[in-house]
Amino acid sequence: MTTTLITNIGELTTNVARDGDALGTLHDAAVLVVGDRIAWVGPAAAAPAAARAAAPAARSTAHANDRESTSDGREVGNQPASRPPGVLSREEGVERDGGGERDGRGERGQGVERDAGGGRVEVVDAGGRAVIPGFVDSHTHLVFGGDRADEFEARMTGTPYAAGGIRRTVAATRAASDDELRARLAGFVAELHAQGTTTFEVKTGYGLTVADEERLARLAAEVTPEVTFLGAHVVPAEYAERRGDYVDLVCDEMLHACAPHSRWIDVFCERGAFTPEESRRILAAGVAQGLEPRVHGNQLGPGDGVHIAVELGAASVDHCTYLSDDDVAALAGSRTVATLLPGVEFSTRQPYPDARRLLDAGVTVALASDCNPGSSFTSSMPLVVALAVREMGVTPAEAVWAATAGGAQALRRDDVGALAPGMRADLVMLDAPTRVHLAYRPGVPLVHTVWVGGVTRA
């Protein structure tokens, strides 16, 4: 089992509230990772002792499984190191390994040491950079075929946004093979990781037949446990005159096919999509099959989406552009998260949601990308953070919390979104001294290193 010490962190965002700071900010800090979990968080000066204390646990796991495979499949035994337990402190620049010497920081400030029992300790010197929890993107539509750049161009010249373009993507998705969809999905996942997203949800909704929705759910489940069945995205063209028959299909055969691959059920409760009555029926059918509800609501105008979400105990209601005072009060008195998607407003020129109003009322707010080919074709959570700060009245700290801990709450996850012992080791090192730079320097690639479950991905 690998032990990684990330030290000399200039600003560490833990999302563990302390002393009135909801983000639990630490300066001159360190994080110790053992395997795929965070083992310790604290001052950099105390990190070497913490790493030594963790070494026995790492060794016991290594000895319990003392034959490891190389990348080509060969088995190798653990090799004892020649030096005693210990790691580089922040002040040390040279690491001695056996008979030689080398720079302990390397290109990314990394060094590798082994204690006497064979436990591997990797030391990463952050060089004063900021570290935040990995972004949790709780709303994406990543499995699809085709392109709708022409729609975007038309909107930029004055054509208003309408949800009907979804049917174009449905046609392209149905025509794509599994391998084509899988390859494109892999590309999007790589984009997410490169931009600091370590946990993400993926919806179906671009198949709208039993076979196509099932394969989208199946493909999504290959890359994330957070799969949402969204057969109720729009009514497909072939059912335009038979809405009731399509709702029956979604609630029965389509749901049964997709439920084994899904955790969530969602519905687009909006004009041009599904009525409140249809939405309640579809969500109730999903809950009866063991899925947890989510709602697209209040995007294109006032509606019942928020109240349906609260009524059914949905984890999240997403968009929330047009809210009444009653909507805000209902959210404030519930566990339902308001997930805001500023990439949509950027792409459609609709009004941005009033995040300040929600936060001041005590509503839990999350930020997500809504990455999709029609209304928000971005996978960048740093862009989402910058838009929220610039356009929606939130502070940089509130935006980072909403994009990490808020997203975790929107997925009802208690193992991600924060940096504390026992949490999954999902971290993002920024090429910047503070998290404020995510909004201060929009569009600049600030992600330096990403760890997902303790493994570097970017």
Coordinates of C-alpha atoms in Angstrom, one line a residue:
M1 CA 0.0 0.0 0.0
T2 CA 1.4 3.4 -1.0
T3 CA 1.7 6.2 1.6
T4 CA 1.8 9.7 0.1
L5 CA 2.7 12.8 2.0
I6 CA 1.7 16.1 0.4
T7 CA 3.5 18.8 2.3
N8 CA 4.3 22.5 2.1
I9 CA 0.7 23.4 1.1
G10 CA 0.3 27.1 1.2
E11 CA -3.5 27.1 1.6
L12 CA -5.4 23.9 2.3
T13 CA -9.2 23.9 1.9
T14 CA -10.6 21.0 4.0
N15 CA -14.3 21.8 4.1
V16 CA -14.2 20.8 7.7
A17 CA -15.6 23.9 9.5
R18 CA -13.6 25.4 12.2
D19 CA -13.5 28.7 14.0
G20 CA -16.4 30.1 11.9
D21 CA -14.7 29.2 8.6
A22 CA -17.0 26.8 6.7
L23 CA -14.0 25.7 4.5
G24 CA -11.7 24.9 7.4
T25 CA -8.8 26.6 5.8
L26 CA -5.3 25.7 7.0
H27 CA -2.0 27.4 6.0
D28 CA 1.4 25.8 5.8
A29 CA -0.3 22.4 5.9
A30 CA 0.1 18.8 4.9
V31 CA -2.1 15.8 4.0
L32 CA -1.1 12.2 4.5
V33 CA -2.7 9.6 2.2
V34 CA -2.6 5.9 2.9
G35 CA -3.9 3.8 0.1
D36 CA -7.1 5.4 -1.2
R37 CA -7.9 7.3 2.0
I38 CA -6.8 10.4 3.9
A39 CA -5.1 9.3 7.0
W40 CA -4.1 12.7 8.5
V41 CA -4.4 16.4 7.9
G42 CA -2.5 19.1 9.8
P43 CA 0.5 21.4 10.0
A44 CA 3.4 20.7 7.7
A45 CA 5.8 20.8 10.6
A46 CA 4.0 17.8 12.2
A47 CA 3.8 15.8 9.0
P48 CA 7.0 13.6 9.3
A49 CA 5.8 12.2 12.7
A50 CA 2.4 11.6 11.2
A51 CA 3.9 9.7 8.3
R52 CA 6.0 7.5 10.6
A53 CA 3.0 6.7 12.7
A54 CA 1.1 5.6 9.5
A55 CA 3.9 3.4 8.3
P56 CA 3.0 0.3 10.4
A57 CA -0.5 0.3 9.0
A58 CA 0.9 0.6 5.4
R59 CA 3.4 -2.3 6.1
S60 CA 0.8 -4.6 7.6
T61 CA -1.4 -4.3 4.6
A62 CA 1.6 -4.8 2.3
H63 CA 2.7 -7.9 4.1
A64 CA -0.8 -9.3 4.1
N65 CA -0.7 -9.1 0.3
D66 CA 3.0 -9.4 -0.3
R67 CA 3.1 -10.3 -3.9
E68 CA 2.4 -7.4 -6.3
S69 CA 1.9 -7.4 -10.0
T70 CA 3.9 -5.2 -12.4
S71 CA 2.2 -3.5 -15.3
D72 CA 3.0 -6.4 -17.6
G73 CA 1.5 -9.0 -15.2
R74 CA 4.7 -10.3 -13.6
E75 CA 4.5 -11.0 -9.8
V76 CA 7.2 -9.5 -7.6
G77 CA 7.8 -9.7 -3.9
N78 CA 8.2 -6.6 -1.7
Q79 CA 11.8 -5.5 -1.4
P80 CA 13.1 -4.3 1.9
A81 CA 14.6 -0.8 1.9
S82 CA 18.0 -0.1 3.3
R83 CA 17.0 2.9 5.4
P84 CA 14.9 3.4 8.5
P85 CA 11.4 4.7 8.6
G86 CA 11.1 8.4 7.8
V87 CA 10.1 10.9 5.2
L88 CA 11.5 14.1 3.9
S89 CA 10.5 17.1 6.0
R90 CA 9.5 20.3 4.2
E91 CA 13.0 21.8 4.8
E92 CA 15.0 18.8 3.4
G93 CA 16.0 19.0 -0.2
V94 CA 18.0 15.8 -0.6
E95 CA 16.8 12.3 -0.1
R96 CA 19.3 9.5 0.5
D97 CA 18.3 6.1 -1.0
G98 CA 20.7 3.3 -0.3
G99 CA 24.1 4.4 -1.6
G100 CA 23.0 7.4 -3.6
E101 CA 21.5 10.8 -3.3
R102 CA 18.9 12.6 -5.4
D103 CA 16.7 15.7 -5.2
G104 CA 13.7 14.8 -3.1
R105 CA 11.3 17.0 -4.9
G106 CA 11.9 16.2 -8.6
E107 CA 9.9 17.8 -11.4
R108 CA 6.7 18.0 -9.4
G109 CA 8.3 18.1 -6.0
Q110 CA 8.2 14.4 -5.5
G111 CA 10.4 11.9 -3.6
V112 CA 10.0 8.3 -2.8
E113 CA 11.3 6.6 0.4
R114 CA 10.9 3.2 1.9
D115 CA 10.8 2.5 5.6
A116 CA 12.5 -0.6 7.1
G117 CA 9.4 -2.7 6.7
G118 CA 9.1 -2.0 3.0
G119 CA 6.2 0.5 3.2
R120 CA 6.5 3.0 0.3
V121 CA 6.3 6.7 1.1
E122 CA 6.0 9.2 -1.6
V123 CA 6.7 12.8 -0.7
V124 CA 5.1 15.6 -2.7
D125 CA 6.3 19.2 -2.0
A126 CA 3.4 21.5 -3.0
G127 CA 5.8 24.4 -3.1
G128 CA 3.3 26.7 -1.4
R129 CA 0.5 25.9 -3.8
A130 CA -3.2 25.7 -2.7
V131 CA -4.9 22.3 -2.4
I132 CA -8.7 21.8 -2.5
P133 CA -10.9 18.7 -2.4
G134 CA -11.7 17.3 -5.8
F135 CA -14.6 18.9 -7.6
V136 CA -17.9 16.9 -7.3
D137 CA -19.9 17.4 -10.5
S138 CA -23.4 16.3 -9.6
H139 CA -25.1 16.9 -13.0
T140 CA -23.8 15.9 -16.4
H141 CA -25.1 14.3 -19.6
L142 CA -21.9 12.7 -21.0
V143 CA -23.2 9.8 -23.1
F144 CA -24.3 11.1 -26.4
G145 CA -23.6 11.3 -30.1
G146 CA -23.5 14.2 -32.5
D147 CA -22.9 17.9 -32.2
R148 CA -25.1 21.0 -31.9
A149 CA -22.6 23.9 -32.5
D150 CA -25.0 25.3 -35.1
E151 CA -27.6 25.8 -32.3
F152 CA -25.1 27.6 -30.2
E153 CA -24.2 29.9 -33.1
A154 CA -27.9 30.6 -33.7
R155 CA -28.4 31.5 -30.1
M156 CA -25.5 33.9 -30.2
T157 CA -27.3 35.7 -33.1
G158 CA -30.6 36.0 -31.3
T159 CA -32.5 32.7 -31.6
P160 CA -33.9 31.9 -28.1
Y161 CA -33.1 28.6 -26.4
A162 CA -35.7 25.8 -26.4
A163 CA -35.5 22.3 -25.1
G164 CA -36.6 20.8 -28.5
G165 CA -33.0 20.5 -29.6
I166 CA -32.6 17.4 -27.4
R167 CA -34.3 15.4 -30.1
R168 CA -31.5 16.1 -32.5
T169 CA -29.0 14.5 -30.0
V170 CA -31.4 11.6 -29.5
A171 CA -31.2 10.8 -33.2
A172 CA -27.4 11.0 -33.3
T173 CA -27.1 8.9 -30.1
R174 CA -29.3 6.2 -31.4
A175 CA -27.2 6.0 -34.6
A176 CA -23.9 5.7 -32.7
S177 CA -22.4 2.3 -31.8
D178 CA -21.5 1.3 -28.2
D179 CA -17.8 1.6 -29.0
E180 CA -18.3 5.1 -30.4
L181 CA -20.2 6.2 -27.3
R182 CA -17.7 4.6 -25.0
A183 CA -14.7 6.2 -26.7
R184 CA -16.3 9.7 -26.5
L185 CA -17.3 9.1 -22.9
A186 CA -13.7 8.2 -22.0
G187 CA -12.6 11.5 -23.6
F188 CA -15.0 13.4 -21.4
V189 CA -13.8 11.6 -18.3
A190 CA -10.2 12.5 -19.1
E191 CA -11.3 16.2 -19.5
L192 CA -13.0 16.0 -16.1
H193 CA -10.0 14.7 -14.4
A194 CA -7.7 17.2 -16.0
Q195 CA -9.8 20.0 -14.7
G196 CA -10.0 18.7 -11.2
T197 CA -13.3 16.8 -11.1
T198 CA -12.9 13.6 -9.2
T199 CA -16.5 12.5 -8.6
F200 CA -19.2 12.9 -11.2
E201 CA -22.8 11.9 -12.1
V202 CA -23.9 10.9 -15.6
K203 CA -27.5 10.9 -16.9
T204 CA -29.1 8.9 -19.6
G205 CA -31.8 10.7 -21.6
Y206 CA -30.5 10.7 -25.2
G207 CA -31.8 7.3 -26.2
L208 CA -35.5 7.4 -25.2
T209 CA -36.1 3.8 -26.3
V210 CA -35.8 0.8 -23.9
A211 CA -32.7 -0.6 -25.6
D212 CA -31.0 2.8 -26.0
E213 CA -31.6 4.0 -22.5
E214 CA -30.4 0.7 -21.1
R215 CA -27.1 0.9 -23.1
L216 CA -26.6 4.5 -22.0
A217 CA -27.0 3.5 -18.4
R218 CA -24.8 0.5 -18.8
L219 CA -22.0 2.6 -20.5
A220 CA -22.3 5.3 -17.8
A221 CA -22.0 2.7 -15.1
E222 CA -18.6 1.7 -16.5
V223 CA -17.1 5.1 -15.4
T224 CA -19.2 6.1 -12.3
P225 CA -21.5 4.7 -9.7
E226 CA -23.5 7.9 -9.9
V227 CA -25.8 7.0 -12.8
T228 CA -29.1 8.7 -13.3
F229 CA -32.0 7.2 -15.4
L230 CA -33.5 10.2 -17.3
G231 CA -35.9 8.5 -19.7
A232 CA -38.1 11.4 -18.9
H233 CA -35.9 14.0 -20.6
V234 CA -38.4 14.8 -23.4
V235 CA -41.1 12.9 -25.2
P236 CA -39.5 11.5 -28.4
A237 CA -40.8 12.4 -31.8
E238 CA -42.4 9.0 -32.4
Y239 CA -44.6 9.5 -29.3
A240 CA -45.5 13.1 -29.9
E241 CA -49.2 12.2 -30.3
R242 CA -49.1 9.5 -27.6
R243 CA -47.6 11.1 -24.5
G244 CA -49.4 8.8 -22.1
D245 CA -48.0 5.8 -23.9
Y246 CA -44.5 7.1 -23.5
V247 CA -45.0 7.9 -19.8
D248 CA -46.2 4.3 -19.4
L249 CA -43.1 3.0 -21.1
V250 CA -40.8 5.1 -18.9
C251 CA -42.5 3.9 -15.7
D252 CA -42.5 0.2 -16.7
E253 CA -40.3 -1.5 -19.3
M254 CA -37.7 1.3 -19.6
L255 CA -37.3 1.7 -15.9
H256 CA -37.0 -2.0 -15.3
A257 CA -34.2 -2.2 -18.0
C258 CA -32.2 0.8 -16.6
A259 CA -32.7 0.4 -12.8
P260 CA -30.0 -2.3 -12.5
H261 CA -27.4 0.1 -13.8
S262 CA -28.6 3.2 -12.0
R263 CA -28.7 4.8 -8.6
W264 CA -31.0 7.8 -9.4
I265 CA -34.1 8.7 -11.3
D266 CA -34.6 12.2 -12.8
V267 CA -37.3 14.0 -14.7
F268 CA -37.3 17.2 -16.7
C269 CA -40.4 18.9 -15.1
E270 CA -40.7 21.8 -17.4
R271 CA -42.9 23.2 -20.2
G272 CA -42.0 21.4 -23.4
A273 CA -41.0 18.3 -21.4
F274 CA -43.1 16.7 -18.6
T275 CA -46.0 18.0 -16.6
P276 CA -46.1 18.0 -12.8
E277 CA -48.5 15.1 -12.8
E278 CA -46.3 13.1 -15.2
S279 CA -43.2 14.0 -13.2
R280 CA -44.7 12.8 -9.9
R281 CA -45.8 9.5 -11.4
I282 CA -42.4 8.8 -13.0
L283 CA -40.4 9.7 -9.9
A284 CA -42.7 7.6 -7.7
A285 CA -42.2 4.6 -10.1
G286 CA -38.4 5.0 -9.8
V287 CA -38.5 5.2 -6.0
A288 CA -40.6 2.0 -6.0
Q289 CA -37.8 0.3 -7.9
G290 CA -35.2 1.5 -5.3
L291 CA -33.9 4.5 -7.2
E292 CA -33.4 7.9 -5.5
P293 CA -35.1 11.0 -7.0
R294 CA -33.6 14.1 -8.5
V295 CA -35.4 16.8 -10.5
H296 CA -34.7 19.2 -13.4
G297 CA -36.9 22.1 -12.4
N298 CA -37.7 25.8 -12.7
Q299 CA -35.2 26.4 -15.6
L300 CA -37.3 27.9 -18.3
G301 CA -39.9 29.6 -16.1
P302 CA -41.8 29.3 -12.8
G303 CA -43.1 25.8 -12.1
D304 CA -43.7 23.0 -9.7
G305 CA -40.3 21.3 -9.9
V306 CA -39.0 22.6 -6.6
H307 CA -42.1 21.6 -4.7
I308 CA -42.2 18.2 -6.3
A309 CA -38.5 17.6 -5.3
V310 CA -39.1 18.7 -1.7
E311 CA -42.3 16.7 -1.5
L312 CA -40.6 13.5 -2.6
G313 CA -37.4 14.1 -0.6
A314 CA -35.2 14.4 -3.7
A315 CA -31.5 14.8 -3.2
S316 CA -31.4 17.8 -5.5
V317 CA -33.4 20.0 -7.7
D318 CA -31.3 21.4 -10.5
H319 CA -31.4 24.7 -12.5
C320 CA -33.6 26.8 -10.1
T321 CA -33.5 29.8 -12.3
Y322 CA -37.0 31.0 -11.6
L323 CA -38.0 30.7 -7.9
S324 CA -40.8 32.1 -5.9
D325 CA -40.5 33.0 -2.2
D326 CA -42.4 29.8 -1.5
D327 CA -39.9 27.8 -3.5
V328 CA -37.0 29.2 -1.5
A329 CA -38.7 28.6 1.8
A330 CA -39.5 25.0 0.8
L331 CA -35.9 24.4 0.0
A332 CA -34.6 26.1 3.1
G333 CA -36.8 23.7 5.2
S334 CA -35.7 20.6 3.5
R335 CA -32.6 18.4 2.8
T336 CA -33.0 19.0 -1.0
V337 CA -30.0 20.7 -2.5
A338 CA -30.4 23.5 -5.0
T339 CA -27.9 22.7 -7.7
L340 CA -27.1 25.7 -9.9
L341 CA -25.7 25.3 -13.4
P342 CA -24.2 28.6 -14.6
G343 CA -22.8 27.1 -17.7
V344 CA -26.3 26.9 -19.0
E345 CA -27.0 30.6 -18.6
F346 CA -23.6 31.4 -20.1
S347 CA -24.5 29.3 -23.2
T348 CA -28.2 30.2 -23.5
R349 CA -28.2 33.9 -22.4
Q350 CA -30.9 33.2 -19.9
P351 CA -30.9 35.0 -16.6
Y352 CA -28.5 33.6 -14.0
P353 CA -30.0 32.1 -10.8
D354 CA -29.9 34.3 -7.7
A355 CA -27.5 32.2 -5.6
R356 CA -27.2 34.9 -3.0
R357 CA -30.9 34.8 -2.3
L358 CA -30.7 31.0 -1.7
L359 CA -27.6 31.1 0.5
D360 CA -29.0 33.9 2.6
A361 CA -32.2 31.9 3.2
G362 CA -30.1 28.9 4.4
V363 CA -30.5 26.7 1.3
T364 CA -27.7 24.2 0.6
V365 CA -26.3 25.1 -2.8
A366 CA -24.3 23.0 -5.2
L367 CA -22.6 23.9 -8.4
A368 CA -22.4 21.6 -11.4
S369 CA -21.4 21.8 -15.1
D370 CA -24.5 20.3 -16.8
C371 CA -22.1 19.2 -19.5
N372 CA -24.3 18.4 -22.5
P373 CA -24.2 19.2 -26.3
G374 CA -27.1 21.6 -26.3
S375 CA -27.2 24.1 -23.4
S376 CA -23.9 23.8 -21.6
F377 CA -21.1 22.1 -23.5
T378 CA -18.4 22.6 -20.9
S379 CA -16.8 20.0 -18.5
S380 CA -14.9 22.7 -16.6
M381 CA -15.8 23.1 -13.0
P382 CA -13.2 25.9 -12.6
L383 CA -15.3 27.9 -15.2
V384 CA -18.4 27.1 -13.3
V385 CA -16.8 28.5 -10.1
A386 CA -15.7 31.7 -11.9
L387 CA -19.2 32.2 -13.4
A388 CA -20.9 31.7 -10.1
V389 CA -18.6 34.3 -8.5
R390 CA -19.0 36.8 -11.3
E391 CA -22.6 36.4 -12.2
M392 CA -24.5 34.9 -9.2
G393 CA -23.4 36.9 -6.2
V394 CA -21.4 34.3 -4.3
T395 CA -17.9 34.6 -2.8
P396 CA -15.0 32.6 -4.1
A397 CA -15.1 30.5 -0.8
E398 CA -18.8 29.8 -1.2
A399 CA -18.4 28.8 -4.8
V400 CA -15.6 26.4 -4.1
W401 CA -17.6 24.9 -1.2
A402 CA -20.6 24.5 -3.5
A403 CA -18.5 22.8 -6.2
T404 CA -17.0 20.3 -3.8
A405 CA -18.9 19.7 -0.5
G406 CA -22.2 21.0 -2.0
G407 CA -21.9 18.6 -4.9
A408 CA -21.2 15.8 -2.5
Q409 CA -24.4 16.6 -0.6
A410 CA -26.3 16.7 -3.9
L411 CA -25.2 13.1 -4.4
R412 CA -25.7 12.2 -0.8
R413 CA -22.1 11.2 -0.5
D414 CA -20.2 11.4 2.8
D415 CA -16.9 10.1 1.5
V416 CA -16.0 12.9 -0.9
G417 CA -16.1 16.7 -1.0
A418 CA -13.9 17.3 2.0
L419 CA -10.4 16.5 3.2
A420 CA -10.4 14.7 6.6
P421 CA -9.2 11.3 7.9
G422 CA -11.3 8.5 6.5
M423 CA -12.4 10.4 3.4
R424 CA -11.5 9.2 -0.1
A425 CA -8.2 10.8 -1.1
D426 CA -9.5 13.1 -3.9
L427 CA -7.4 16.2 -4.0
V428 CA -6.6 18.9 -6.5
M429 CA -3.3 20.9 -6.3
L430 CA -3.7 24.3 -7.9
D431 CA -0.9 26.1 -9.7
A432 CA -1.8 29.1 -7.6
P433 CA -1.4 30.2 -3.9
T434 CA -5.1 30.4 -3.1
R435 CA -8.4 29.0 -4.2
V436 CA -9.5 32.6 -5.1
H437 CA -7.5 32.3 -8.3
L438 CA -10.1 29.9 -9.7
A439 CA -12.3 33.0 -10.1
Y440 CA -9.6 35.6 -10.2
R441 CA -7.9 34.0 -13.3
P442 CA -10.9 32.6 -15.3
G443 CA -10.0 30.4 -18.3
V444 CA -6.4 29.8 -17.1
P445 CA -5.5 26.1 -16.6
L446 CA -4.7 26.2 -12.9
V447 CA -4.9 22.5 -12.1
H448 CA -1.4 21.2 -11.4
T449 CA -2.0 17.7 -10.0
V450 CA -5.1 15.6 -9.4
W451 CA -5.4 12.6 -7.1
V452 CA -8.5 10.3 -7.4
G453 CA -8.5 7.7 -4.6
G454 CA -4.9 8.5 -3.9
V455 CA -3.8 7.9 -7.5
T456 CA -2.6 10.8 -9.7
R457 CA -4.8 11.3 -12.7
A458 CA -3.5 14.6 -14.1

